[in-house]
Short mmCIF file of C-alpha atoms in Angstrom, two decimals:
data_model
loop_
_atom_site.label_atom_id
_atom_site.label_comp_id
_atom_site.label_asym_id
_atom_site.label_seq_id
_atom_site.Cartn_x
_atom_site.Cartn_y
_atom_site.Cartn_z
CA UNK A 190 30.24 69.80 156.12
CA UNK A 191 29.45 68.81 152.54
CA UNK A 192 28.09 72.25 151.72
CA UNK A 193 31.22 73.99 153.07
CA UNK A 194 33.57 71.70 151.19
CA UNK A 195 31.45 72.09 148.06
CA UNK A 196 31.70 75.88 148.33
CA UNK A 197 35.46 75.58 148.73
CA UNK A 198 35.59 73.28 145.71
CA UNK A 199 33.70 75.92 143.73
CA UNK A 200 36.25 78.58 144.76
CA UNK A 201 39.18 76.40 143.70
CA UNK A 202 37.54 75.38 140.43
CA UNK A 203 36.69 79.00 139.63
CA UNK A 204 40.19 80.23 140.45
CA UNK A 205 41.73 77.60 138.17
CA UNK A 206 39.20 77.90 135.33
CA UNK A 207 38.65 81.68 135.18
CA UNK A 208 41.93 82.57 133.42
CA UNK A 209 41.33 79.92 130.76
CA UNK A 210 37.75 81.08 130.20
CA UNK A 211 38.96 84.67 129.83
CA UNK A 212 41.74 83.72 127.41
CA UNK A 213 39.39 81.56 125.34
CA UNK A 214 36.96 84.45 125.03
CA UNK A 215 39.73 86.88 124.11
CA UNK A 216 41.14 84.52 121.44
CA UNK A 217 37.69 84.02 119.93
CA UNK A 218 36.96 87.77 119.93
CA UNK A 219 40.39 88.74 118.57
CA UNK A 220 40.52 90.73 115.37
CA UNK A 221 44.15 89.80 114.65
CA UNK A 222 44.45 86.97 112.14
CA UNK A 223 47.35 85.07 113.74
CA UNK A 224 46.32 85.33 117.38
CA UNK A 225 46.74 82.25 119.52
CA UNK A 226 46.62 81.58 123.24
CA UNK A 227 50.20 82.69 123.90
CA UNK A 228 49.97 85.96 121.97
CA UNK A 229 46.69 86.88 123.66
CA UNK A 230 48.13 86.00 127.08
CA UNK A 231 51.23 88.13 126.54
CA UNK A 232 49.21 91.08 125.25
CA UNK A 233 46.79 90.85 128.18
CA UNK A 234 49.57 90.72 130.78
CA UNK A 235 51.46 93.64 129.20
CA UNK A 236 48.44 95.92 128.81
CA UNK A 237 46.26 95.02 131.79
CA UNK A 238 48.53 93.17 134.21
CA UNK A 239 48.51 89.60 135.48
CA UNK A 240 45.49 90.16 137.74
CA UNK A 241 43.41 90.83 134.63
CA UNK A 242 43.40 87.04 134.15
CA UNK A 243 40.83 86.94 136.94
CA UNK A 244 38.43 89.45 135.41
CA UNK A 245 35.01 87.83 135.56
CA UNK A 246 35.87 85.65 138.55
CA UNK A 247 32.64 86.46 140.39
CA UNK A 248 30.26 85.59 137.51
CA UNK A 249 32.22 82.39 136.94
CA UNK A 250 31.86 81.50 140.62
CA UNK A 251 28.15 82.24 140.48
CA UNK A 252 28.00 79.64 137.70
CA UNK A 253 30.28 76.97 139.26
CA UNK A 254 29.51 77.47 142.98
CA UNK A 255 25.87 76.33 142.97
CA UNK A 256 26.79 73.45 140.68
CA UNK A 257 29.33 72.16 143.19
CA UNK A 258 26.98 72.73 146.14
CA UNK A 259 24.32 70.59 144.47
CA UNK A 260 26.48 67.96 142.81
CA UNK A 261 28.71 66.72 145.62
CA UNK A 262 26.10 66.32 148.41
CA UNK A 263 23.72 64.64 145.95
CA UNK A 264 26.50 62.32 144.85
CA UNK A 265 27.24 61.36 148.47
CA UNK A 266 23.54 60.80 149.23
CA UNK A 267 23.17 58.64 146.10
CA UNK A 268 26.22 56.63 147.07
CA UNK A 269 24.79 55.95 150.54
CA UNK A 270 21.34 55.02 149.18
CA UNK A 271 22.86 52.58 146.70
CA UNK A 272 25.19 51.15 149.35
CA UNK A 273 28.32 51.87 147.36
CA UNK A 274 31.70 51.96 149.05
CA UNK A 275 34.60 54.26 148.31
CA UNK A 276 36.99 53.03 145.66
#
């Protein structure tokens, strides 16, 4: 159960984080002097469409998915070993 929920957590985290990672990379790589997050977002949506915000989703999931699968079950096991209750 923990592995399945961890995989689902990785999917949600990736879906939320991927557009911001893409925009950050585009702002940093921009050759226009006054580019900011909003101008890069508008240009991206006009030229490539809204779905372009999820370019690179799979590599991002390959980074975040295993992290979630390892972190949450290990956290639960540590909590049980230490005898800690839920807050």
